[in-house]
Amino acid sequence: MSNFETIRLEVEDGIATLTLNRPDKLNAFNTQMMQEMIAAFDQTDADDSVRVVIVTGAGRAFCAGADLSAGGATFDYSARGGEDKAARTIEGVQRDGGGLLTLRIYDSLKPVIAAVNGAAVGVGVTMQLAMDIRMASTDARYGFVFSRRGINPEACSSWFLPRLVGVQTALEWCYSGRVFPAQEAHDRGLVRSLHAPEDLLPAARALAREIADNTAPVSIALTRQLIWRMAGASHPMEAHIADSRGIQARGAMPDAKEGVMSFLEKRLPQYPDKVSTDLPDIWDQWSAPKFR
């Protein structure tokens, strides 16, 4: 386990579980949690033993949104000072912490599964949008409550949310700011599956196990980035070029031989290539993402 204060990061048999860990505050999001979550994704990317990351919450909430302990100054960076002075800026504007986190998750080289155990409101739901698969407890609740707090959606959710649920649903949820049940999130495509509270983490781990036991880590890293990056491509030719670079590179690597031979020999594969050393550079500046 890593030495964090607002989260826990535990790795077992190739699966990293990142638990938001401020249960007495319903796992409310603050600058320290943002920084620790980013550091945790740096660790999971660098650790070749990690195949999948599961994100969940301690206690009865997933994340109840931003920590509102600063009262009316909660979202006023100039009034708060202190913890926000070190935050990065872009084009002279201070960047929101949720966006810094979702951009880091977007760049993850490992699949990310959200196991949403309870309330997921504000940044508690927008942070999930950059995760790959969202599974929820029947006790979970969601809310894009920004219009009810006098602010606008953050964490790059204006990019992610319409791609997941469509413009109409995204606008309805953000216009109303209402809190809605997990069943509605599932019905409208935000959530992959619903589970009894006691079954949620076992189901997330079973899905993670299927990925970890049967797939090539480098192929998964490439696949994740291809799917996410091509969501914003202007033409399918961009995907064709990136796909072709990947196939050309991967086809000559040991993993491709192992994938074919293990299939023909009817045995579990043992993929030798590692994400840390063998990731093909199918985009310029792979190791330094342009927009982070």
CSV table of C-alpha atoms in Angstrom, one decimal:
chain,number,residue,atom,x,y,z
A,1,MET,CA,0.0,0.0,0.0
A,2,SER,CA,1.3,3.5,-0.9
A,3,ASN,CA,1.6,6.2,1.7
A,4,PHE,CA,-1.4,8.4,0.9
A,5,GLU,CA,-3.8,10.3,3.3
A,6,THR,CA,-7.0,10.8,1.3
A,7,ILE,CA,-6.9,7.6,-0.7
A,8,ARG,CA,-5.7,4.0,-0.4
A,9,LEU,CA,-3.8,2.2,-3.2
A,10,GLU,CA,-3.5,-1.5,-3.0
A,11,VAL,CA,-2.2,-4.0,-5.6
A,12,GLU,CA,-3.0,-7.7,-5.5
A,13,ASP,CA,-2.6,-10.2,-8.3
A,14,GLY,CA,-2.3,-7.6,-11.0
A,15,ILE,CA,-5.3,-5.5,-9.9
A,16,ALA,CA,-4.8,-2.1,-8.3
A,17,THR,CA,-7.7,-0.8,-6.1
A,18,LEU,CA,-7.7,2.9,-5.6
A,19,THR,CA,-10.1,3.8,-2.7
A,20,LEU,CA,-11.2,7.3,-2.0
A,21,ASN,CA,-10.7,7.4,1.7
A,22,ARG,CA,-12.3,10.3,3.5
A,23,PRO,CA,-15.4,8.4,4.7
A,24,ASP,CA,-16.2,10.8,7.5
A,25,LYS,CA,-16.5,13.5,4.7
A,26,LEU,CA,-18.3,11.2,2.3
A,27,ASN,CA,-15.0,11.2,0.4
A,28,ALA,CA,-15.4,14.9,-0.5
A,29,PHE,CA,-12.8,15.9,-3.1
A,30,ASN,CA,-10.1,18.5,-2.3
A,31,THR,CA,-6.7,19.5,-3.7
A,32,GLN,CA,-4.8,16.9,-1.7
A,33,MET,CA,-7.1,14.1,-3.0
A,34,MET,CA,-6.6,15.4,-6.6
A,35,GLN,CA,-2.8,15.4,-6.2
A,36,GLU,CA,-2.8,11.9,-4.6
A,37,MET,CA,-5.0,10.4,-7.2
A,38,ILE,CA,-2.8,11.8,-10.0
A,39,ALA,CA,0.2,10.4,-8.2
A,40,ALA,CA,-1.5,7.0,-7.9
A,41,PHE,CA,-2.1,6.9,-11.6
A,42,ASP,CA,1.5,7.7,-12.2
A,43,GLN,CA,2.4,4.7,-10.0
A,44,THR,CA,0.0,2.3,-11.7
A,45,ASP,CA,1.3,3.3,-15.1
A,46,ALA,CA,4.9,2.7,-14.1
A,47,ASP,CA,4.2,-0.6,-12.4
A,48,ASP,CA,4.2,-3.5,-15.0
A,49,SER,CA,2.6,-5.8,-12.4
A,50,VAL,CA,-0.6,-3.6,-12.5
A,51,ARG,CA,-2.9,-4.8,-15.3
A,52,VAL,CA,-6.2,-3.0,-14.3
A,53,VAL,CA,-7.2,-0.2,-11.9
A,54,ILE,CA,-10.5,-0.2,-9.9
A,55,VAL,CA,-11.6,3.0,-8.3
A,56,THR,CA,-14.1,2.9,-5.5
A,57,GLY,CA,-15.0,4.7,-2.3
A,58,ALA,CA,-14.7,4.0,1.4
A,59,GLY,CA,-17.8,4.0,3.5
A,60,ARG,CA,-21.3,4.8,2.2
A,61,ALA,CA,-20.3,7.3,-0.6
A,62,PHE,CA,-18.2,7.1,-3.7
A,63,CYS,CA,-17.5,10.9,-3.7
A,64,ALA,CA,-20.1,13.5,-2.6
A,65,GLY,CA,-18.4,16.2,-4.7
A,66,ALA,CA,-16.1,19.1,-3.8
A,67,ASP,CA,-15.2,19.7,-0.2
A,68,LEU,CA,-17.4,22.7,0.7
A,69,SER,CA,-15.7,23.5,4.0
A,70,ALA,CA,-14.5,26.8,2.7
A,71,GLY,CA,-18.1,27.9,2.4
A,72,GLY,CA,-18.8,30.7,-0.1
A,73,ALA,CA,-15.1,30.8,-1.1
A,74,THR,CA,-15.1,27.1,-2.1
A,75,PHE,CA,-14.9,27.9,-5.9
A,76,ASP,CA,-13.2,31.3,-5.6
A,77,TYR,CA,-9.6,30.6,-6.2
A,78,SER,CA,-8.5,34.2,-5.6
A,79,ALA,CA,-10.2,34.3,-2.2
A,80,ARG,CA,-8.9,31.0,-1.1
A,81,GLY,CA,-5.2,31.3,-1.8
A,82,GLY,CA,-3.1,28.8,0.2
A,83,GLU,CA,-3.7,25.3,-1.2
A,84,ASP,CA,-4.5,26.7,-4.7
A,85,LYS,CA,-1.4,28.9,-5.2
A,86,ALA,CA,0.6,26.0,-6.6
A,87,ALA,CA,-2.1,25.0,-9.0
A,88,ARG,CA,-1.2,25.2,-12.7
A,89,THR,CA,-2.6,27.8,-15.1
A,90,ILE,CA,-3.3,27.7,-18.8
A,91,GLU,CA,-3.7,30.8,-20.9
A,92,GLY,CA,-3.6,32.8,-17.7
A,93,VAL,CA,-6.5,30.9,-16.2
A,94,GLN,CA,-6.2,28.6,-13.1
A,95,ARG,CA,-7.1,25.1,-14.1
A,96,ASP,CA,-9.8,23.2,-12.1
A,97,GLY,CA,-8.6,20.2,-10.1
A,98,GLY,CA,-11.2,17.9,-11.5
A,99,GLY,CA,-9.9,18.6,-15.0
A,100,LEU,CA,-6.3,17.9,-14.0
A,101,LEU,CA,-7.4,14.6,-12.7
A,102,THR,CA,-9.6,13.5,-15.6
A,103,LEU,CA,-6.8,14.5,-18.1
A,104,ARG,CA,-4.5,12.2,-16.1
A,105,ILE,CA,-6.9,9.4,-16.2
A,106,TYR,CA,-7.4,9.9,-19.9
A,107,ASP,CA,-3.7,9.3,-20.4
A,108,SER,CA,-3.7,6.1,-18.3
A,109,LEU,CA,-2.0,3.1,-19.9
A,110,LYS,CA,-4.1,0.7,-17.8
A,111,PRO,CA,-7.8,0.1,-18.0
A,112,VAL,CA,-9.8,1.9,-15.3
A,113,ILE,CA,-13.0,0.5,-13.8
A,114,ALA,CA,-15.2,2.6,-11.6
A,115,ALA,CA,-17.0,0.6,-8.9
A,116,VAL,CA,-19.5,3.3,-7.6
A,117,ASN,CA,-20.6,2.2,-4.2
A,118,GLY,CA,-22.7,5.2,-3.2
A,119,ALA,CA,-23.3,8.9,-3.8
A,120,ALA,CA,-21.4,10.3,-6.8
A,121,VAL,CA,-22.2,14.0,-7.1
A,122,GLY,CA,-20.4,16.9,-8.8
A,123,VAL,CA,-16.7,15.9,-9.3
A,124,GLY,CA,-17.7,12.6,-7.8
A,125,VAL,CA,-19.4,11.8,-11.1
A,126,THR,CA,-17.4,13.9,-13.5
A,127,MET,CA,-14.1,12.1,-12.5
A,128,GLN,CA,-15.7,8.8,-13.6
A,129,LEU,CA,-16.3,10.0,-17.1
A,130,ALA,CA,-12.6,9.5,-18.1
A,131,MET,CA,-12.7,6.0,-16.6
A,132,ASP,CA,-13.4,3.2,-19.1
A,133,ILE,CA,-16.2,1.1,-17.5
A,134,ARG,CA,-18.6,2.3,-14.8
A,135,MET,CA,-20.3,-0.3,-12.6
A,136,ALA,CA,-22.6,0.8,-9.8
A,137,SER,CA,-24.3,-0.4,-6.6
A,138,THR,CA,-28.0,-0.2,-6.6
A,139,ASP,CA,-27.4,2.3,-3.7
A,140,ALA,CA,-25.5,4.7,-5.9
A,141,ARG,CA,-26.8,8.1,-6.7
A,142,TYR,CA,-25.6,10.6,-9.3
A,143,GLY,CA,-25.9,14.3,-9.8
A,144,PHE,CA,-24.4,17.0,-12.1
A,145,VAL,CA,-25.3,19.6,-9.6
A,146,PHE,CA,-23.2,22.5,-10.9
A,147,SER,CA,-26.1,24.8,-11.9
A,148,ARG,CA,-27.4,24.4,-8.4
A,149,ARG,CA,-24.1,25.7,-6.9
A,150,GLY,CA,-23.8,28.7,-9.2
A,151,ILE,CA,-21.0,27.2,-11.3
A,152,ASN,CA,-20.7,25.2,-14.6
A,153,PRO,CA,-19.6,21.6,-15.3
A,154,GLU,CA,-15.9,21.0,-14.9
A,155,ALA,CA,-13.4,18.1,-15.2
A,156,CYS,CA,-13.6,18.2,-19.0
A,157,SER,CA,-17.2,16.8,-18.6
A,158,SER,CA,-18.5,18.9,-21.5
A,159,TRP,CA,-16.2,16.8,-23.7
A,160,PHE,CA,-16.7,13.4,-22.0
A,161,LEU,CA,-20.4,13.4,-21.0
A,162,PRO,CA,-22.1,13.9,-24.4
A,163,ARG,CA,-19.8,11.2,-25.9
A,164,LEU,CA,-21.1,8.7,-23.3
A,165,VAL,CA,-24.8,9.5,-23.1
A,166,GLY,CA,-25.6,12.0,-26.0
A,167,VAL,CA,-26.2,15.7,-26.0
A,168,GLN,CA,-29.8,15.6,-25.0
A,169,THR,CA,-29.2,13.5,-21.8
A,170,ALA,CA,-26.1,15.5,-20.9
A,171,LEU,CA,-28.0,18.8,-21.1
A,172,GLU,CA,-31.0,17.5,-19.2
A,173,TRP,CA,-28.8,16.3,-16.3
A,174,CYS,CA,-26.7,19.4,-16.3
A,175,TYR,CA,-29.6,21.9,-16.7
A,176,SER,CA,-31.6,20.4,-13.9
A,177,GLY,CA,-28.8,19.6,-11.5
A,178,ARG,CA,-31.0,17.0,-9.9
A,179,VAL,CA,-29.7,13.9,-8.2
A,180,PHE,CA,-30.9,10.7,-9.8
A,181,PRO,CA,-30.8,7.0,-9.1
A,182,ALA,CA,-28.4,4.4,-10.4
A,183,GLN,CA,-31.1,2.8,-12.5
A,184,GLU,CA,-31.5,6.0,-14.5
A,185,ALA,CA,-27.7,6.2,-15.0
A,186,HIS,CA,-27.8,2.6,-16.3
A,187,ASP,CA,-30.9,3.1,-18.5
A,188,ARG,CA,-29.2,6.1,-20.2
A,189,GLY,CA,-25.9,4.5,-20.8
A,190,LEU,CA,-23.7,6.1,-18.1
A,191,VAL,CA,-23.4,2.8,-16.2
A,192,ARG,CA,-22.5,-0.6,-17.6
A,193,SER,CA,-24.2,-2.7,-14.9
A,194,LEU,CA,-26.0,-2.5,-11.5
A,195,HIS,CA,-25.1,-4.8,-8.6
A,196,ALA,CA,-26.3,-5.4,-5.0
A,197,PRO,CA,-23.9,-3.5,-2.7
A,198,GLU,CA,-22.2,-6.6,-1.5
A,199,ASP,CA,-21.7,-7.9,-5.1
A,200,LEU,CA,-20.2,-4.7,-6.6
A,201,LEU,CA,-16.5,-5.1,-5.9
A,202,PRO,CA,-16.5,-8.9,-6.6
A,203,ALA,CA,-18.1,-8.1,-10.0
A,204,ALA,CA,-15.6,-5.4,-10.7
A,205,ARG,CA,-12.7,-7.7,-9.8
A,206,ALA,CA,-14.1,-10.5,-12.0
A,207,LEU,CA,-14.1,-8.2,-15.0
A,208,ALA,CA,-10.6,-7.0,-14.1
A,209,ARG,CA,-9.5,-10.6,-13.7
A,210,GLU,CA,-10.8,-11.4,-17.2
A,211,ILE,CA,-8.7,-8.6,-18.7
A,212,ALA,CA,-5.6,-9.4,-16.6
A,213,ASP,CA,-5.5,-13.1,-17.2
A,214,ASN,CA,-6.1,-13.2,-21.0
A,215,THR,CA,-4.7,-10.1,-22.7
A,216,ALA,CA,-1.4,-8.5,-23.6
A,217,PRO,CA,-0.7,-5.4,-21.5
A,218,VAL,CA,0.9,-3.5,-24.3
A,219,SER,CA,-2.1,-4.2,-26.6
A,220,ILE,CA,-4.4,-3.0,-23.9
A,221,ALA,CA,-2.5,0.2,-23.5
A,222,LEU,CA,-2.6,0.8,-27.2
A,223,THR,CA,-6.3,-0.1,-27.4
A,224,ARG,CA,-7.3,2.3,-24.6
A,225,GLN,CA,-5.5,5.2,-26.2
A,226,LEU,CA,-6.8,4.4,-29.7
A,227,ILE,CA,-10.4,4.4,-28.6
A,228,TRP,CA,-10.2,7.5,-26.4
A,229,ARG,CA,-8.1,9.6,-28.8
A,230,MET,CA,-10.1,8.7,-31.8
A,231,ALA,CA,-13.3,9.8,-30.1
A,232,GLY,CA,-12.1,13.3,-31.0
A,233,ALA,CA,-10.7,12.6,-34.5
A,234,SER,CA,-12.0,14.6,-37.4
A,235,HIS,CA,-11.9,11.7,-39.9
A,236,PRO,CA,-11.5,7.9,-39.8
A,237,MET,CA,-8.3,8.3,-41.7
A,238,GLU,CA,-6.7,9.4,-38.5
A,239,ALA,CA,-7.7,6.1,-36.9
A,240,HIS,CA,-6.5,4.2,-40.0
A,241,ILE,CA,-3.1,5.7,-39.7
A,242,ALA,CA,-2.8,5.1,-36.0
A,243,ASP,CA,-4.2,1.6,-36.3
A,244,SER,CA,-1.7,0.8,-39.1
A,245,ARG,CA,1.3,2.1,-37.1
A,246,GLY,CA,0.2,-0.1,-34.2
A,247,ILE,CA,-0.3,-3.2,-36.2
A,248,GLN,CA,3.0,-2.8,-38.0
A,249,ALA,CA,4.9,-2.4,-34.8
A,250,ARG,CA,3.0,-5.0,-32.7
A,251,GLY,CA,3.1,-7.6,-35.5
A,252,ALA,CA,6.9,-7.8,-35.3
A,253,MET,CA,7.0,-8.0,-31.5
A,254,PRO,CA,7.1,-11.2,-29.3
A,255,ASP,CA,3.6,-10.7,-28.0
A,256,ALA,CA,2.0,-11.2,-31.5
A,257,LYS,CA,3.8,-14.6,-31.9
A,258,GLU,CA,2.8,-15.6,-28.4
A,259,GLY,CA,-0.8,-14.6,-29.0
A,260,VAL,CA,-1.1,-16.8,-32.1
A,261,MET,CA,0.8,-19.8,-30.7
A,262,SER,CA,-1.0,-19.9,-27.4
A,263,PHE,CA,-4.3,-19.9,-29.3
A,264,LEU,CA,-3.2,-22.7,-31.6
A,265,GLU,CA,-1.7,-24.7,-28.7
A,266,LYS,CA,-4.9,-24.1,-26.6
A,267,ARG,CA,-3.0,-22.7,-23.6
A,268,LEU,CA,-3.0,-19.5,-21.6
A,269,PRO,CA,-0.7,-16.9,-23.1
A,270,GLN,CA,2.4,-15.6,-21.4
A,271,TYR,CA,3.0,-12.2,-23.0
A,272,PRO,CA,6.6,-11.0,-22.7
A,273,ASP,CA,6.3,-7.4,-23.8
A,274,LYS,CA,6.1,-4.7,-21.1
A,275,VAL,CA,4.2,-1.4,-21.1
A,276,SER,CA,7.2,0.3,-19.4
A,277,THR,CA,9.7,-0.6,-22.1
A,278,ASP,CA,7.9,-1.9,-25.2
A,279,LEU,CA,5.1,0.5,-26.0
A,280,PRO,CA,5.2,1.4,-29.7
A,281,ASP,CA,5.3,5.2,-30.4
A,282,ILE,CA,2.3,5.4,-32.7
A,283,TRP,CA,1.8,9.1,-31.8
A,284,ASP,CA,4.4,11.8,-31.5
A,285,GLN,CA,5.4,12.5,-27.9
A,286,TRP,CA,3.7,9.5,-26.4
A,287,SER,CA,5.5,9.9,-23.1
A,288,ALA,CA,4.6,13.6,-22.9
A,289,PRO,CA,0.9,14.0,-23.7
A,290,LYS,CA,0.2,17.3,-25.4
A,291,PHE,CA,-2.8,18.4,-23.4
A,292,ARG,CA,-2.1,17.3,-19.8
